[in-house]
Structures are given as C-alpha cells and as structure tokens.
Coordinates of N, CA and C in Angstrom, one line a residue:
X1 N -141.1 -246.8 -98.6 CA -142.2 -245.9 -99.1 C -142.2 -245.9 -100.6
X2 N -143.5 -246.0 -100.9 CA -143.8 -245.6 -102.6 C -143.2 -247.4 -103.7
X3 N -143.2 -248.2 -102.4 CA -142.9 -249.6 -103.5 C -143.9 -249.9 -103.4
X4 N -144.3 -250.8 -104.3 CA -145.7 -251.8 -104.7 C -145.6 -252.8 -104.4
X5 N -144.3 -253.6 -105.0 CA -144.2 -255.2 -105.6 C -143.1 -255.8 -104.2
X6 N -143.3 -256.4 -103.6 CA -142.3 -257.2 -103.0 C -142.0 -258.4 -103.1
X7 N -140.6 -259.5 -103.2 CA -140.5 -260.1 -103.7 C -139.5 -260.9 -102.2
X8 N -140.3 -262.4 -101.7 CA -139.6 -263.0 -100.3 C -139.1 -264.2 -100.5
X9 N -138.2 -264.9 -100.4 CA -137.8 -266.1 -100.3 C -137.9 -266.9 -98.9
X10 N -137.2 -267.9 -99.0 CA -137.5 -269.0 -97.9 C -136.3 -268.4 -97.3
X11 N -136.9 -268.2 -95.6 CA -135.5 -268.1 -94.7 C -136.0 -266.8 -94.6
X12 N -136.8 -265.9 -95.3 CA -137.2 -264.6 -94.6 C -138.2 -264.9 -93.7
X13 N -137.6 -263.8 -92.0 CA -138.3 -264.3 -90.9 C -138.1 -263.1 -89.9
X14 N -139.0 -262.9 -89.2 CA -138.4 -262.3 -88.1 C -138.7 -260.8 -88.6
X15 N -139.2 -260.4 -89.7 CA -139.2 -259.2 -90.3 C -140.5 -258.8 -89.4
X16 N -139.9 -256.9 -88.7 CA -140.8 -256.4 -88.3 C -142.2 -255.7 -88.9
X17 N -143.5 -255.5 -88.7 CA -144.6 -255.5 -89.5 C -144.3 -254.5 -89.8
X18 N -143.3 -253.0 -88.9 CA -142.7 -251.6 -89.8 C -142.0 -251.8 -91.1
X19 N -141.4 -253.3 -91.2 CA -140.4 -253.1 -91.8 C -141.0 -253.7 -93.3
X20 N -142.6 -254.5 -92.9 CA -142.9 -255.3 -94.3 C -143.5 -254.5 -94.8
X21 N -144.6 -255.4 -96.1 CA -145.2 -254.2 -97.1 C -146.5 -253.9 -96.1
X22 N -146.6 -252.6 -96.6 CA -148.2 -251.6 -95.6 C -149.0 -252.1 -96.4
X23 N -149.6 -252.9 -95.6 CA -151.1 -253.7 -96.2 C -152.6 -252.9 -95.5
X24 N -152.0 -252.3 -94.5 CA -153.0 -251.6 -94.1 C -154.3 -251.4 -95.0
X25 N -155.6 -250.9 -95.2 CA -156.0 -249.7 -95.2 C -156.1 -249.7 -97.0
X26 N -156.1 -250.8 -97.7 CA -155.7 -251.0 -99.1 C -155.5 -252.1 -99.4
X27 N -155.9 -252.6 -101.3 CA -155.8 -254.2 -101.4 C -154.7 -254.5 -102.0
X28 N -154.7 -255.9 -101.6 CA -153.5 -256.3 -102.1 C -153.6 -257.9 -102.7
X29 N -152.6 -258.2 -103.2 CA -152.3 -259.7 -103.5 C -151.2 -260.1 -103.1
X30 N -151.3 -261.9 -102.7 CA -149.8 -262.4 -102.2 C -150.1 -263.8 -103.4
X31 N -148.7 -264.2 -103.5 CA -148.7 -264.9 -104.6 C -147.7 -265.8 -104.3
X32 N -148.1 -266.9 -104.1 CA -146.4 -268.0 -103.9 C -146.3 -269.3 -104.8
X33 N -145.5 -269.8 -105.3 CA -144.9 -270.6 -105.9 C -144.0 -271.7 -104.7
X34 N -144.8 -273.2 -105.5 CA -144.5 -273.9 -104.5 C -144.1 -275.1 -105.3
X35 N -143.3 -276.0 -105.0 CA -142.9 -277.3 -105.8 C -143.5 -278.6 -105.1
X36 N -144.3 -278.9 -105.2 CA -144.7 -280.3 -103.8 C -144.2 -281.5 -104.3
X37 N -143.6 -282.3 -103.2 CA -143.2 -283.5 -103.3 C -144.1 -284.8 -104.1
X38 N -143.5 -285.9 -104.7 CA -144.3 -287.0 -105.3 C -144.7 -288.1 -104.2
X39 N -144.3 -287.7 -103.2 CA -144.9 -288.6 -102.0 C -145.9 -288.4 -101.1
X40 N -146.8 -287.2 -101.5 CA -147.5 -286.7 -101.2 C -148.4 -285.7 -99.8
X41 N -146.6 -285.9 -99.6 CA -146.7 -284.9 -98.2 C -146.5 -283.7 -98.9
X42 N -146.8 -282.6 -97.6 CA -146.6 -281.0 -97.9 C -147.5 -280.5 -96.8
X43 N -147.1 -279.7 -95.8 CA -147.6 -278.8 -95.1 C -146.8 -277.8 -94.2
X44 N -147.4 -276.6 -93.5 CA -147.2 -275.6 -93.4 C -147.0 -274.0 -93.5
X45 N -146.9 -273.0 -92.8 CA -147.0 -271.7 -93.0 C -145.9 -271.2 -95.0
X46 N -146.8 -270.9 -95.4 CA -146.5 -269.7 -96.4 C -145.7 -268.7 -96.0
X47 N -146.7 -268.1 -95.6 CA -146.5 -266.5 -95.3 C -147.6 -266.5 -94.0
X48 N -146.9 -265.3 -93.5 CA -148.0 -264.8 -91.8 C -147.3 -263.5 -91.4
X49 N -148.5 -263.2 -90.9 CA -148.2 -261.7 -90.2 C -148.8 -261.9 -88.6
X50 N -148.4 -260.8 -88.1 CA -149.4 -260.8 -86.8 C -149.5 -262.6 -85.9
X51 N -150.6 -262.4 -85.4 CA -150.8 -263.8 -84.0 C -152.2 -264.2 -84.0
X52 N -152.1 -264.7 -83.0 CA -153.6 -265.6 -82.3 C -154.6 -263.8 -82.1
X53 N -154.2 -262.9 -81.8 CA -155.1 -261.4 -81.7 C -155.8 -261.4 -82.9
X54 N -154.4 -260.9 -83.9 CA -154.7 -259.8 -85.1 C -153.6 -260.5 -85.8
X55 N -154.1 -261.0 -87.2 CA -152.8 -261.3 -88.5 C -153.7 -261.9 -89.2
X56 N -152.8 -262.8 -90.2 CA -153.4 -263.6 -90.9 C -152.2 -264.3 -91.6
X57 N -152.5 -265.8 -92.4 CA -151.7 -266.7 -92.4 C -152.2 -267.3 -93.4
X58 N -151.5 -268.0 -94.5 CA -151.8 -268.6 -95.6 C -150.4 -270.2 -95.4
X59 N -151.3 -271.4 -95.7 CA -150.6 -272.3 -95.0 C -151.4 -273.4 -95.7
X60 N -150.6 -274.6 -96.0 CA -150.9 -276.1 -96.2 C -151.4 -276.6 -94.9
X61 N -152.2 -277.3 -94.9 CA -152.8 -277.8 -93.7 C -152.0 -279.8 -93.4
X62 N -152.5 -280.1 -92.9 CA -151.6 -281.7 -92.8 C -152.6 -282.5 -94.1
X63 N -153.6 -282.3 -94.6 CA -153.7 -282.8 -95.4 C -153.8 -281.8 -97.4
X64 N -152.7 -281.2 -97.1 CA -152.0 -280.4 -98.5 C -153.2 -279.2 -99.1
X65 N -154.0 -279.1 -98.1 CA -155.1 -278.1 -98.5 C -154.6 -277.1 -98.5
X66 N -154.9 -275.6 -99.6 CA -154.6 -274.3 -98.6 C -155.1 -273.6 -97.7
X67 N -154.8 -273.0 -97.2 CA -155.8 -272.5 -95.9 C -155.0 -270.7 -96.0
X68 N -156.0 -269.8 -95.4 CA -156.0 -268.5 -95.2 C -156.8 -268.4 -94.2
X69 N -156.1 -267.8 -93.3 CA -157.1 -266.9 -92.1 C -156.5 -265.7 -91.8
X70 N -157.7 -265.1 -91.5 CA -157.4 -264.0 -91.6 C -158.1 -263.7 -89.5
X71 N -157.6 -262.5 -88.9 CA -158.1 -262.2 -87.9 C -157.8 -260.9 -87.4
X72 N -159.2 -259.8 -87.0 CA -159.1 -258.6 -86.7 C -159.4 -258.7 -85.4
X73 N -159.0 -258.8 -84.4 CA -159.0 -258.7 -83.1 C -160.2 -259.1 -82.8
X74 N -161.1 -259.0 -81.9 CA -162.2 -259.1 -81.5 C -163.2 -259.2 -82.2
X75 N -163.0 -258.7 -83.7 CA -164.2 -257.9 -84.8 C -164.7 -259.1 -85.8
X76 N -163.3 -259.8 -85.9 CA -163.8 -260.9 -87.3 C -162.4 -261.6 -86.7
X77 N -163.3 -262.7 -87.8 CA -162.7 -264.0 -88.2 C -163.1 -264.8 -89.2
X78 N -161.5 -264.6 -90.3 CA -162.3 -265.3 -91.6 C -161.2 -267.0 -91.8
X79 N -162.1 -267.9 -91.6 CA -161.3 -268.9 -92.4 C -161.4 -269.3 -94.0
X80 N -160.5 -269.5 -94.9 CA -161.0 -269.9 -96.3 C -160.0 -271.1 -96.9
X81 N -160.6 -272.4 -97.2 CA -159.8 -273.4 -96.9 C -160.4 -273.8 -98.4
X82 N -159.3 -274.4 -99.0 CA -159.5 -275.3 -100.2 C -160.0 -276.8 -99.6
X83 N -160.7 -277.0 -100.9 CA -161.5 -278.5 -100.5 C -160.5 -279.7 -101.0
X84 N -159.6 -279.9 -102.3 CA -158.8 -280.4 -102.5 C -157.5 -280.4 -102.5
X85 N -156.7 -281.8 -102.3 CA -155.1 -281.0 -101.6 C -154.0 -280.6 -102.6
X86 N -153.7 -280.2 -102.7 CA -152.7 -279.7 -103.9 C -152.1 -281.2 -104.7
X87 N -152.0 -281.6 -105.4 CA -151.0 -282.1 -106.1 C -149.4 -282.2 -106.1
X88 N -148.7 -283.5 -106.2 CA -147.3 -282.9 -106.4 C -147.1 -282.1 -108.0
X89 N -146.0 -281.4 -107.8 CA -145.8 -280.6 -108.6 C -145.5 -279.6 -108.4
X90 N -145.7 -278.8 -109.6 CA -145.1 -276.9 -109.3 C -146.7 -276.5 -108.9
X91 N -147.0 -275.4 -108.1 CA -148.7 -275.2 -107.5 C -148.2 -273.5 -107.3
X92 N -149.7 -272.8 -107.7 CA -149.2 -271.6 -107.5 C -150.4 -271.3 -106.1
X93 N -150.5 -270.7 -104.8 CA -151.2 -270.6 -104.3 C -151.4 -269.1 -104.0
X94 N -152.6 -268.1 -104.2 CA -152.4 -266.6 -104.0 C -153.5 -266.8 -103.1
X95 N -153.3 -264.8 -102.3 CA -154.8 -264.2 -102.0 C -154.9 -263.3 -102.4
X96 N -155.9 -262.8 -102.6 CA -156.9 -261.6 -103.4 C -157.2 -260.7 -102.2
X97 N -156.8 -259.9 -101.7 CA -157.5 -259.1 -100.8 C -157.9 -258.2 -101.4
X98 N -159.3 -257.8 -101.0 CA -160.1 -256.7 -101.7 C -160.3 -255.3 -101.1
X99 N -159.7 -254.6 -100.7 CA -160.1 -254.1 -99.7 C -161.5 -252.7 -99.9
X100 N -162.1 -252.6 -98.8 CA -163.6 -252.0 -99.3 C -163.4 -250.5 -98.6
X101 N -162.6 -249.6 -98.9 CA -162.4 -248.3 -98.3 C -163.1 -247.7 -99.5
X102 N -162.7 -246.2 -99.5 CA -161.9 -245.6 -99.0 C -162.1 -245.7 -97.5
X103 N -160.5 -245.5 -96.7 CA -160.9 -244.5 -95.2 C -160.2 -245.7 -94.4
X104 N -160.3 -245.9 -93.4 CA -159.5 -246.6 -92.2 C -160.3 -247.9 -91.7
X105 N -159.4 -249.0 -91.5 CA -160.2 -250.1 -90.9 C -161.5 -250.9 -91.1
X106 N -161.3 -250.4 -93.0 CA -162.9 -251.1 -93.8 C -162.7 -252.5 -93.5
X107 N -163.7 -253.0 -94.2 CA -164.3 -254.3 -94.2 C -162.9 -255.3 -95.8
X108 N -163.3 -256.1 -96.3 CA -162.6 -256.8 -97.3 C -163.4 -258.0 -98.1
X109 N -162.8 -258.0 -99.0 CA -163.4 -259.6 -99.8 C -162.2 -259.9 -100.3
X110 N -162.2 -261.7 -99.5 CA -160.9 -262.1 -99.7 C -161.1 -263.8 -100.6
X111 N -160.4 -263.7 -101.7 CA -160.1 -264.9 -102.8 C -159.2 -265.8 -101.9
X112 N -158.8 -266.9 -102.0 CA -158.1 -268.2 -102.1 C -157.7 -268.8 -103.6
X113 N -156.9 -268.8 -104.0 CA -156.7 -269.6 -105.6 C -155.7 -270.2 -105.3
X114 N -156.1 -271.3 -106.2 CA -154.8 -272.6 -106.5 C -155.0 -272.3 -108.1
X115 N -153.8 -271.5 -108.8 CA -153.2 -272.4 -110.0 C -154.2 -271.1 -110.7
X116 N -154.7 -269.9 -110.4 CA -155.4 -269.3 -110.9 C -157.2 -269.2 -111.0
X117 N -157.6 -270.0 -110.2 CA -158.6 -270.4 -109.9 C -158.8 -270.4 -108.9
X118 N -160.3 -269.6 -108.4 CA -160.8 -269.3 -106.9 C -161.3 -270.6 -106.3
X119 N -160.3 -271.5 -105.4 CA -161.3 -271.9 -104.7 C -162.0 -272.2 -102.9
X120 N -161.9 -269.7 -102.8 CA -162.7 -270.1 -101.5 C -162.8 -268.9 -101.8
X121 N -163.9 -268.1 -101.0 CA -164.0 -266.7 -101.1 C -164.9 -266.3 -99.6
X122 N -164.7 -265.2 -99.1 CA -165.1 -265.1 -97.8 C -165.0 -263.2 -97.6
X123 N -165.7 -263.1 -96.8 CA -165.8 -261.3 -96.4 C -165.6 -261.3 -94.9
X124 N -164.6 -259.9 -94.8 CA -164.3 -259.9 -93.2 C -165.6 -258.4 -93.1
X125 N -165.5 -257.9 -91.8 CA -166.7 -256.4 -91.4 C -165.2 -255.6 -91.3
X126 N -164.3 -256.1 -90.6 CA -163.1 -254.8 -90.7 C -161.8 -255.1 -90.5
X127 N -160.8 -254.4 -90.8 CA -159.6 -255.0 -90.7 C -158.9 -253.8 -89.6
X128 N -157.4 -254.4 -89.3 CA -156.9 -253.0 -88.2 C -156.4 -251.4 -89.2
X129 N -156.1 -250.3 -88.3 CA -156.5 -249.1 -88.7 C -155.3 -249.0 -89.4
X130 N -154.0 -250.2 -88.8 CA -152.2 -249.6 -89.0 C -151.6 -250.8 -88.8
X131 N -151.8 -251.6 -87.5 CA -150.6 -252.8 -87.4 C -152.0 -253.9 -86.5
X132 N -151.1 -255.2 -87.3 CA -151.8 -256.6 -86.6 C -151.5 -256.5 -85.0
X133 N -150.2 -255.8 -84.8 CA -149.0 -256.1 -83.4 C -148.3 -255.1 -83.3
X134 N -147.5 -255.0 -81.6 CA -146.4 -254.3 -82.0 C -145.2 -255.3 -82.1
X135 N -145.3 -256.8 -81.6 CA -144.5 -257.7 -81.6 C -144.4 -258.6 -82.2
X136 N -145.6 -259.0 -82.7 CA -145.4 -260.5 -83.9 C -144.6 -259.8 -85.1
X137 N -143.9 -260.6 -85.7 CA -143.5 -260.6 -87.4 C -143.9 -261.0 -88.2
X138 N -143.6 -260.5 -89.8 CA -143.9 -260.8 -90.6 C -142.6 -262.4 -91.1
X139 N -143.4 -263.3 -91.5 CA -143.0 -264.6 -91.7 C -143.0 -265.4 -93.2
X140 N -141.6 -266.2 -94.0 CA -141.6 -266.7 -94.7 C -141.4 -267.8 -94.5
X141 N -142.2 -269.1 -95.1 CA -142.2 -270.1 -94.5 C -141.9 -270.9 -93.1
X142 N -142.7 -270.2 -91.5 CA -142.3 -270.5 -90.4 C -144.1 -269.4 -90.3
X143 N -143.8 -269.8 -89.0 CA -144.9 -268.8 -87.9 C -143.8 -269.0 -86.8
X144 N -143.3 -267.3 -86.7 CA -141.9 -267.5 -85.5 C -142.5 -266.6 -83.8
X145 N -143.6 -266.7 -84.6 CA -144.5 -265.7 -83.5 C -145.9 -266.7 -83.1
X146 N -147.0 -266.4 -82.0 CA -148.3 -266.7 -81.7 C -148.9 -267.0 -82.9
X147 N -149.5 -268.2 -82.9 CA -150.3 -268.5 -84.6 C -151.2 -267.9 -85.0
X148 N -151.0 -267.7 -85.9 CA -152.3 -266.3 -87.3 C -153.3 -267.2 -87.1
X149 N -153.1 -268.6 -87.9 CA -153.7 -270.0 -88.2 C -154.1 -270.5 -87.4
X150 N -154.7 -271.7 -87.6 CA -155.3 -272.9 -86.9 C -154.4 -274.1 -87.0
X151 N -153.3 -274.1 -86.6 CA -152.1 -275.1 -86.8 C -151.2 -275.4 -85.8
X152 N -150.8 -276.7 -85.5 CA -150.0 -276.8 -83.6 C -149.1 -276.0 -84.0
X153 N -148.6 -275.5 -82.7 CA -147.3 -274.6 -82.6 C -146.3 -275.7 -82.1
X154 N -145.1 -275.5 -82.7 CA -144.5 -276.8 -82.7 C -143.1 -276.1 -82.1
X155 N -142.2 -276.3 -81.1 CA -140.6 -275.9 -81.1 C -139.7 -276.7 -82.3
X156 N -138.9 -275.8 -82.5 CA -138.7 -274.2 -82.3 C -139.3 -273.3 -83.1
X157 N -139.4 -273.9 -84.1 CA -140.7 -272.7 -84.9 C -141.7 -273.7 -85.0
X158 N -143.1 -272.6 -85.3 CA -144.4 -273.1 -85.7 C -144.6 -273.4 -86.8
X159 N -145.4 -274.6 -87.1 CA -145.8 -275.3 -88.6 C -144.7 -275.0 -89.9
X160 N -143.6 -275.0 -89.5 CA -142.8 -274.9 -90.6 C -142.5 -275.9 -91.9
X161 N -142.5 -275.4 -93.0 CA -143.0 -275.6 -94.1 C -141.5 -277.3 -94.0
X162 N -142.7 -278.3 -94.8 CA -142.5 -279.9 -94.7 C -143.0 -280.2 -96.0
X163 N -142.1 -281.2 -96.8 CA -142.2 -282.1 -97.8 C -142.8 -281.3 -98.9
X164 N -142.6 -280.1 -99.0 CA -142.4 -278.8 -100.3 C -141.2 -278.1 -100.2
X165 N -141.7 -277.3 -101.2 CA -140.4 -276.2 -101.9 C -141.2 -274.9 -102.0
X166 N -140.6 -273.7 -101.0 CA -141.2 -273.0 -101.7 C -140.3 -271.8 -102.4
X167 N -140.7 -271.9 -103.7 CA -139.9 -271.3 -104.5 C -139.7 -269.2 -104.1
X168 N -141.0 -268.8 -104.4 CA -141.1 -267.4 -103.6 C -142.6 -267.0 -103.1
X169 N -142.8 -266.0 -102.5 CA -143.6 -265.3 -102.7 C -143.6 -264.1 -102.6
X170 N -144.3 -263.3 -103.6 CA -144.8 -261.9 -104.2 C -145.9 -261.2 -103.3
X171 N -146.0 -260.4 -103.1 CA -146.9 -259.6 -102.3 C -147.0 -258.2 -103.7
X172 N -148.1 -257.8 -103.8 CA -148.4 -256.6 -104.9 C -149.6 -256.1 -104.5
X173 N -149.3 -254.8 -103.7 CA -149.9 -253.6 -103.3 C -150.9 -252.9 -104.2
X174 N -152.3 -252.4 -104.2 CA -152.7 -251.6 -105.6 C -153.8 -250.7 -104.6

C-alpha cells in the first residue's frame, strides 16, 4: 500500500495479481529496458498479467515487433503492435495507460513507444473493476499462465523471452 514505482527483473514470475502493483481503476506506465542481439532475433513476453479472459501482455512478436494487448473479458479488445522491428541494441519499450475515471471499471487510452516515441495508440470502452483473475499471475519475462497475447503457448512456459536481454522493467502508478 501507498507505493507508486515498482521495479522487476528477469526470473520474476508466478507473482500473485494481490501481490503486484494495483493497476486497477487508475493510470499507469510500464517501462522496460531491453538489449537485443546482433543476429537479429528477439522475441517474447515482457511483462503479463491475467489470461486468454482478462489481462494484458506487452511482448516481441517472432518478427522483433512490440506488441500490447490488452483484454477486459467479454467488453474489449485492444491490440497495439509496432510496424517496425526493434533493432539490435539497447531498446526501451513502454505503455502509457491512460486511465479515463474517475470511478470503477472506466474506459482507457493506451500508447505503445519504442525509444520514446509513440508508435501505436488505441482506446479500450472498459477495463475490470479489481482483478484480471483469481489465478493467472503477474509475469516477468514468461507467460506462466493462459495467454494475455496472441502468441503459441509453448511447454513449459509460454513465449519466453529469446535472443534478448531484458535488463528491467518499471511499472509507475499516478
């Protein structure tokens, strides 16, 4: 209670949605730092919350795009995908969540940036009132739960992160 800023490395997994930051109901940003290989691979999960119902997922696609989806159960579905693939190098990839309250279960406007630059933007009608789940987790580099995303589920974990580095990612509450 009463923190703002969280700070995740690789190998955080399994964390319950009680136990991560309350994105509920308010906007926020996630922010990750990534090093991509010179051979020009790089893909999978960031960061994810929630499943194939209710979450959302920020992830390399097989061809180094970033990709964000977002999904409120039955209500919405937002996909927001970069058009070009990252670069090797150091890449910073965030989301902007907007959230459009006051009050419970508003709507959102959500950014995509590479490197500080928007490039995808998209609007959900509502998000959930408290939790994506009572069983999926919150995920660092892995989807250890039902996919947020549009990405195979692979044993033993899903789309886990290939031919990058990810340095961290920041989540910041406001």
């Amino acid at each position: 209670r009463g923190r703002e800023h969280f700070t995740y490395y690789p190998g955080a997994v399994g964390i319950p949605e009680t136990q991560a930051p309350a994105m509920a109901n308010r906007s926020w940003t996630l922010h990750a730092e990534l090093e991509l290989a010179a051979d020009g691979s790089g893909r999978g999960v960031i960061a994810t919350v929630g499943g194939t119902a209710a979450g959302w997922s920020l992830y390399l696609d097989d061809a180094r795009r970033p990709v964000f989806e977002y999904r409120a159960f039955e209500v919405d579905h937002l996909r927001l995908q970069g058009v070009i693939p990252l670069a090797p190098g150091a890449q910073a990839v965030a989301v902007k969540f907007d959230y459009q309250g006051p009050g419970y279960a508003k709507g959102a406007r959500i950014s995509l940036q590479v490197n500080g630059e928007s490039v995808a933007r998209g609007m959900i009608a509502a998000s959930p009132p408290a939790f994506f789940s009572i069983d999926e987790t919150f995920d660092i580099g892995v989807d250890t739960g039902s996919p947020a995303g549009a990405y195979p589920v692979e044993a033993p974990l899903g789309y886990a992160l290939e031919g990058l580095t990810l340095r961290k990612v920041d989540v910041q509450l406001h």
